[in-house]
DNA sequence: CTTGAACCTCTAGCAACTAGAACATTTAGA
DNA sequence: TCTAAATGTTCTAGTTGCTAGAGGTTCAAG
């Protein structure tokens, strides 16, 4: 039986995060000691690892909820899990494209900066002038 | 003199967002009509464009605050603006690296999925098994 | 003068945690 | 067995960068 702290260490998860997952129903309510402390078994280690790994792959918690659901019902079609993963791949590729464009523009603007004072700073100039900009995405924040 | 709505249209910013920027002190408090409605001039268009463009390049609002500050003081060294931009470039490159690893793993897991039911779904299997994982970044969510 | 679009403030919500206060329990050593 | 430190508990509020809604006011056109 693991304490919440050792579960956290085993899975690379902060204690607060585990409690948060419990609160939103991603993790089950675990057993407690007499004194009221949480105690976990192997099933919880597995489940939390699954969640963390999925998070590292960028899946949003709602997608993970679905995936866990699928995982709990071994007779359902694999199709759904596959399509969730494909959706996620698309997101990742979209973000990569956007980041590529950003990198290009950032590099250009840094490259052209030659020091001096801000009056003729290329960085600021580029930011001021939107016209040469390659990126006209509506979405923001990579 | 522009209303908040037309300023928004000109700069591709939602009205709520403009008011939010004002609230956190990124945009100045504008003049008002007798009836209390905001009215903007050219300076505000420029400032908001600067902000939006910077946001599109992924700069966090705090960095933009610094950049605006530099921009307001033309005699200060360009060095600071440059280093903010470089910091941002580093962030972007870091994110790209991470996304590349994620894409690889997602592709692998989708590729290996052959249909059937979830009992032997590769997607779920990969998520369950952390051992083959390429990504062991602490940070999450690309 | 009326109508309807656009404005106003204020509050709450989103994702996915993170941090802190104030207190309780557990565990290992003396 | 006692005690002190480490770890646990709940609860609330903060983070970032907005977005949405309620409920009311102002503006400009016809």
PDB file of C-alpha atoms in Angstrom, chain A:
ATOM      1  CA  UNK A   1       0.000   0.000   0.000  1.00  0.00           C
ATOM      2  CA  UNK A   2       1.385   3.353  -1.098  1.00  0.00           C
ATOM      3  CA  UNK A   3       0.912   6.772   0.373  1.00  0.00           C
ATOM      4  CA  UNK A   4      -0.020   9.567  -1.946  1.00  0.00           C
ATOM      5  CA  UNK A   5       3.526  10.835  -1.770  1.00  0.00           C
ATOM      6  CA  UNK A   6       5.101   7.602  -2.929  1.00  0.00           C
ATOM      7  CA  UNK A   7       2.500   7.199  -5.656  1.00  0.00           C
ATOM      8  CA  UNK A   8       3.509  10.641  -6.772  1.00  0.00           C
ATOM      9  CA  UNK A   9       7.174   9.727  -6.815  1.00  0.00           C
ATOM     10  CA  UNK A  10       6.525   6.502  -8.689  1.00  0.00           C
ATOM     11  CA  UNK A  11       4.588   8.222 -11.429  1.00  0.00           C
ATOM     12  CA  UNK A  12       6.236  11.609 -11.502  1.00  0.00           C
ATOM     13  CA  UNK A  13       3.129  13.392 -10.345  1.00  0.00           C
ATOM     14  CA  UNK A  14       2.750  16.087  -7.735  1.00  0.00           C
ATOM     15  CA  UNK A  15       0.623  15.216  -4.747  1.00  0.00           C
ATOM     16  CA  UNK A  16      -1.717  18.095  -5.418  1.00  0.00           C
ATOM     17  CA  UNK A  17      -2.220  16.901  -8.956  1.00  0.00           C
ATOM     18  CA  UNK A  18      -3.245  13.449  -7.806  1.00  0.00           C
ATOM     19  CA  UNK A  19      -5.832  14.939  -5.510  1.00  0.00           C
ATOM     20  CA  UNK A  20      -6.970  17.135  -8.358  1.00  0.00           C
ATOM     21  CA  UNK A  21      -7.450  14.103 -10.597  1.00  0.00           C
ATOM     22  CA  UNK A  22      -9.470  12.483  -7.865  1.00  0.00           C
ATOM     23  CA  UNK A  23     -11.581  15.584  -7.501  1.00  0.00           C
ATOM     24  CA  UNK A  24     -12.482  15.684 -11.179  1.00  0.00           C
ATOM     25  CA  UNK A  25     -13.143  11.968 -11.226  1.00  0.00           C
ATOM     26  CA  UNK A  26     -10.179  10.810 -13.299  1.00  0.00           C
ATOM     27  CA  UNK A  27      -8.751   8.872 -10.398  1.00  0.00           C
ATOM     28  CA  UNK A  28     -11.015   6.799  -8.150  1.00  0.00           C
ATOM     29  CA  UNK A  29     -11.483   7.593  -4.491  1.00  0.00           C
ATOM     30  CA  UNK A  30      -8.880   5.422  -2.814  1.00  0.00           C
ATOM     31  CA  UNK A  31      -9.062   3.560   0.484  1.00  0.00           C
ATOM     32  CA  UNK A  32      -8.107   5.430   3.624  1.00  0.00           C
ATOM     33  CA  UNK A  33      -6.275   4.666   6.822  1.00  0.00           C
ATOM     34  CA  UNK A  34      -7.991   5.005  10.185  1.00  0.00           C
ATOM     35  CA  UNK A  35      -6.581   8.487  10.359  1.00  0.00           C
ATOM     36  CA  UNK A  36      -7.985   9.436   6.983  1.00  0.00           C
ATOM     37  CA  UNK A  37      -4.898   9.243   4.785  1.00  0.00           C
ATOM     38  CA  UNK A  38      -5.127   7.896   1.239  1.00  0.00           C
ATOM     39  CA  UNK A  39      -3.584   4.525   0.415  1.00  0.00           C
ATOM     40  CA  UNK A  40      -3.061   3.222  -3.105  1.00  0.00           C
ATOM     41  CA  UNK A  41      -2.515  -0.146  -4.751  1.00  0.00           C
ATOM     42  CA  UNK A  42      -1.084  -1.333  -8.065  1.00  0.00           C
ATOM     43  CA  UNK A  43      -4.204  -0.597 -10.084  1.00  0.00           C
ATOM     44  CA  UNK A  44      -3.918   3.054  -9.178  1.00  0.00           C
ATOM     45  CA  UNK A  45      -0.269   3.152 -10.144  1.00  0.00           C
ATOM     46  CA  UNK A  46      -1.198   1.815 -13.560  1.00  0.00           C
ATOM     47  CA  UNK A  47      -4.074   4.169 -14.018  1.00  0.00           C
ATOM     48  CA  UNK A  48      -2.076   7.209 -13.027  1.00  0.00           C
ATOM     49  CA  UNK A  49       0.809   6.172 -15.274  1.00  0.00           C
ATOM     50  CA  UNK A  50      -1.618   5.907 -18.138  1.00  0.00           C
ATOM     51  CA  UNK A  51      -2.920   9.379 -17.409  1.00  0.00           C
ATOM     52  CA  UNK A  52       0.520  10.917 -17.092  1.00  0.00           C
ATOM     53  CA  UNK A  53       1.821   9.296 -20.218  1.00  0.00           C
ATOM     54  CA  UNK A  54      -1.198  10.495 -22.139  1.00  0.00           C
ATOM     55  CA  UNK A  55      -0.713  13.990 -20.785  1.00  0.00           C
ATOM     56  CA  UNK A  56       2.900  13.935 -21.891  1.00  0.00           C
ATOM     57  CA  UNK A  57       1.635  13.153 -25.357  1.00  0.00           C
ATOM     58  CA  UNK A  58      -0.511  16.249 -25.120  1.00  0.00           C
ATOM     59  CA  UNK A  59      -3.917  14.600 -24.783  1.00  0.00           C
ATOM     60  CA  UNK A  60      -6.361  16.849 -22.958  1.00  0.00           C
ATOM     61  CA  UNK A  61      -7.917  15.432 -19.822  1.00  0.00           C
ATOM     62  CA  UNK A  62     -11.257  14.947 -21.534  1.00  0.00           C
ATOM     63  CA  UNK A  63      -9.661  12.791 -24.200  1.00  0.00           C
ATOM     64  CA  UNK A  64      -7.917  10.827 -21.491  1.00  0.00           C
ATOM     65  CA  UNK A  65     -11.226  10.279 -19.801  1.00  0.00           C
ATOM     66  CA  UNK A  66     -12.529   8.732 -22.995  1.00  0.00           C
ATOM     67  CA  UNK A  67      -9.427   6.628 -23.438  1.00  0.00           C
ATOM     68  CA  UNK A  68      -9.686   5.311 -19.897  1.00  0.00           C
ATOM     69  CA  UNK A  69     -13.294   4.500 -20.572  1.00  0.00           C
ATOM     70  CA  UNK A  70     -12.350   2.532 -23.651  1.00  0.00           C
ATOM     71  CA  UNK A  71      -9.600   0.827 -21.763  1.00  0.00           C
ATOM     72  CA  UNK A  72     -12.106  -0.267 -19.138  1.00  0.00           C
ATOM     73  CA  UNK A  73     -14.302  -1.915 -21.772  1.00  0.00           C
ATOM     74  CA  UNK A  74     -12.107  -4.363 -23.665  1.00  0.00           C
ATOM     75  CA  UNK A  75     -14.881  -5.458 -26.007  1.00  0.00           C
ATOM     76  CA  UNK A  76     -15.521  -2.093 -27.569  1.00  0.00           C
ATOM     77  CA  UNK A  77     -14.058  -1.137 -30.898  1.00  0.00           C
ATOM     78  CA  UNK A  78     -10.498   0.014 -31.121  1.00  0.00           C
ATOM     79  CA  UNK A  79     -11.665   2.525 -33.665  1.00  0.00           C
ATOM     80  CA  UNK A  80     -12.516   5.167 -31.154  1.00  0.00           C
ATOM     81  CA  UNK A  81      -9.146   5.080 -29.461  1.00  0.00           C
ATOM     82  CA  UNK A  82      -7.537   5.256 -32.856  1.00  0.00           C
ATOM     83  CA  UNK A  83      -9.514   8.300 -33.865  1.00  0.00           C
ATOM     84  CA  UNK A  84      -8.704  10.081 -30.635  1.00  0.00           C
ATOM     85  CA  UNK A  85      -5.039   9.465 -31.302  1.00  0.00           C
ATOM     86  CA  UNK A  86      -5.360  10.687 -34.875  1.00  0.00           C
ATOM     87  CA  UNK A  87      -7.079  13.822 -33.714  1.00  0.00           C
ATOM     88  CA  UNK A  88      -4.220  14.393 -31.326  1.00  0.00           C
ATOM     89  CA  UNK A  89      -1.649  13.840 -34.056  1.00  0.00           C
ATOM     90  CA  UNK A  90      -3.371  16.455 -36.173  1.00  0.00           C
ATOM     91  CA  UNK A  91      -3.208  18.930 -33.321  1.00  0.00           C
ATOM     92  CA  UNK A  92       0.466  18.259 -32.874  1.00  0.00           C
ATOM     93  CA  UNK A  93       1.208  18.770 -36.549  1.00  0.00           C
ATOM     94  CA  UNK A  94      -0.780  21.946 -36.630  1.00  0.00           C
ATOM     95  CA  UNK A  95       1.157  23.313 -33.702  1.00  0.00           C
ATOM     96  CA  UNK A  96       4.432  22.349 -35.301  1.00  0.00           C
ATOM     97  CA  UNK A  97       3.580  24.226 -38.477  1.00  0.00           C
ATOM     98  CA  UNK A  98       2.699  27.273 -36.515  1.00  0.00           C
ATOM     99  CA  UNK A  99       5.860  27.114 -34.468  1.00  0.00           C
ATOM    100  CA  UNK A 100       7.938  26.789 -37.603  1.00  0.00           C
ATOM    101  CA  UNK A 101       6.547  30.039 -38.939  1.00  0.00           C
ATOM    102  CA  UNK A 102       7.134  31.749 -35.633  1.00  0.00           C
ATOM    103  CA  UNK A 103      10.692  30.561 -35.479  1.00  0.00           C
ATOM    104  CA  UNK A 104      11.384  31.938 -38.918  1.00  0.00           C
ATOM    105  CA  UNK A 105      10.082  35.339 -38.014  1.00  0.00           C
ATOM    106  CA  UNK A 106      11.847  35.443 -34.678  1.00  0.00           C
ATOM    107  CA  UNK A 107      15.126  34.475 -36.273  1.00  0.00           C
ATOM    108  CA  UNK A 108      14.781  37.123 -38.900  1.00  0.00           C
ATOM    109  CA  UNK A 109      14.077  39.767 -36.334  1.00  0.00           C
ATOM    110  CA  UNK A 110      16.955  38.789 -34.077  1.00  0.00           C
ATOM    111  CA  UNK A 111      19.338  38.439 -36.970  1.00  0.00           C
ATOM    112  CA  UNK A 112      18.668  41.974 -38.097  1.00  0.00           C
ATOM    113  CA  UNK A 113      19.273  43.441 -34.692  1.00  0.00           C
ATOM    114  CA  UNK A 114      22.676  45.037 -34.532  1.00  0.00           C
ATOM    115  CA  UNK A 115      22.700  46.598 -31.081  1.00  0.00           C
ATOM    116  CA  UNK A 116      22.502  50.305 -30.404  1.00  0.00           C
ATOM    117  CA  UNK A 117      19.550  51.907 -28.738  1.00  0.00           C
ATOM    118  CA  UNK A 118      15.911  51.030 -29.009  1.00  0.00           C
ATOM    119  CA  UNK A 119      15.168  53.890 -31.362  1.00  0.00           C
ATOM    120  CA  UNK A 120      16.343  51.755 -34.258  1.00  0.00           C
ATOM    121  CA  UNK A 121      15.926  48.330 -32.734  1.00  0.00           C
ATOM    122  CA  UNK A 122      14.883  45.846 -35.358  1.00  0.00           C
ATOM    123  CA  UNK A 123      13.116  43.672 -32.853  1.00  0.00           C
ATOM    124  CA  UNK A 124      10.787  46.429 -31.847  1.00  0.00           C
ATOM    125  CA  UNK A 125      10.434  47.572 -35.407  1.00  0.00           C
ATOM    126  CA  UNK A 126       9.344  44.176 -36.585  1.00  0.00           C
ATOM    127  CA  UNK A 127       6.846  43.940 -33.798  1.00  0.00           C
ATOM    128  CA  UNK A 128       5.527  47.363 -34.647  1.00  0.00           C
ATOM    129  CA  UNK A 129       5.160  46.605 -38.308  1.00  0.00           C
ATOM    130  CA  UNK A 130       2.751  43.860 -39.071  1.00  0.00           C
ATOM    131  CA  UNK A 131       2.960  44.127 -42.820  1.00  0.00           C
ATOM    132  CA  UNK A 132       5.881  41.812 -43.494  1.00  0.00           C
ATOM    133  CA  UNK A 133       4.483  39.271 -41.169  1.00  0.00           C
ATOM    134  CA  UNK A 134       4.229  35.693 -42.333  1.00  0.00           C
ATOM    135  CA  UNK A 135       1.866  34.614 -39.651  1.00  0.00           C
ATOM    136  CA  UNK A 136      -1.725  35.603 -39.845  1.00  0.00           C
ATOM    137  CA  UNK A 137      -3.164  32.844 -37.766  1.00  0.00           C
ATOM    138  CA  UNK A 138      -6.118  33.735 -35.665  1.00  0.00           C
ATOM    139  CA  UNK A 139      -5.045  31.383 -32.957  1.00  0.00           C
ATOM    140  CA  UNK A 140      -2.355  32.491 -30.614  1.00  0.00           C
ATOM    141  CA  UNK A 141       0.019  31.178 -28.078  1.00  0.00           C
ATOM    142  CA  UNK A 142       1.469  28.200 -29.946  1.00  0.00           C
TER     143      UNK A 142
END
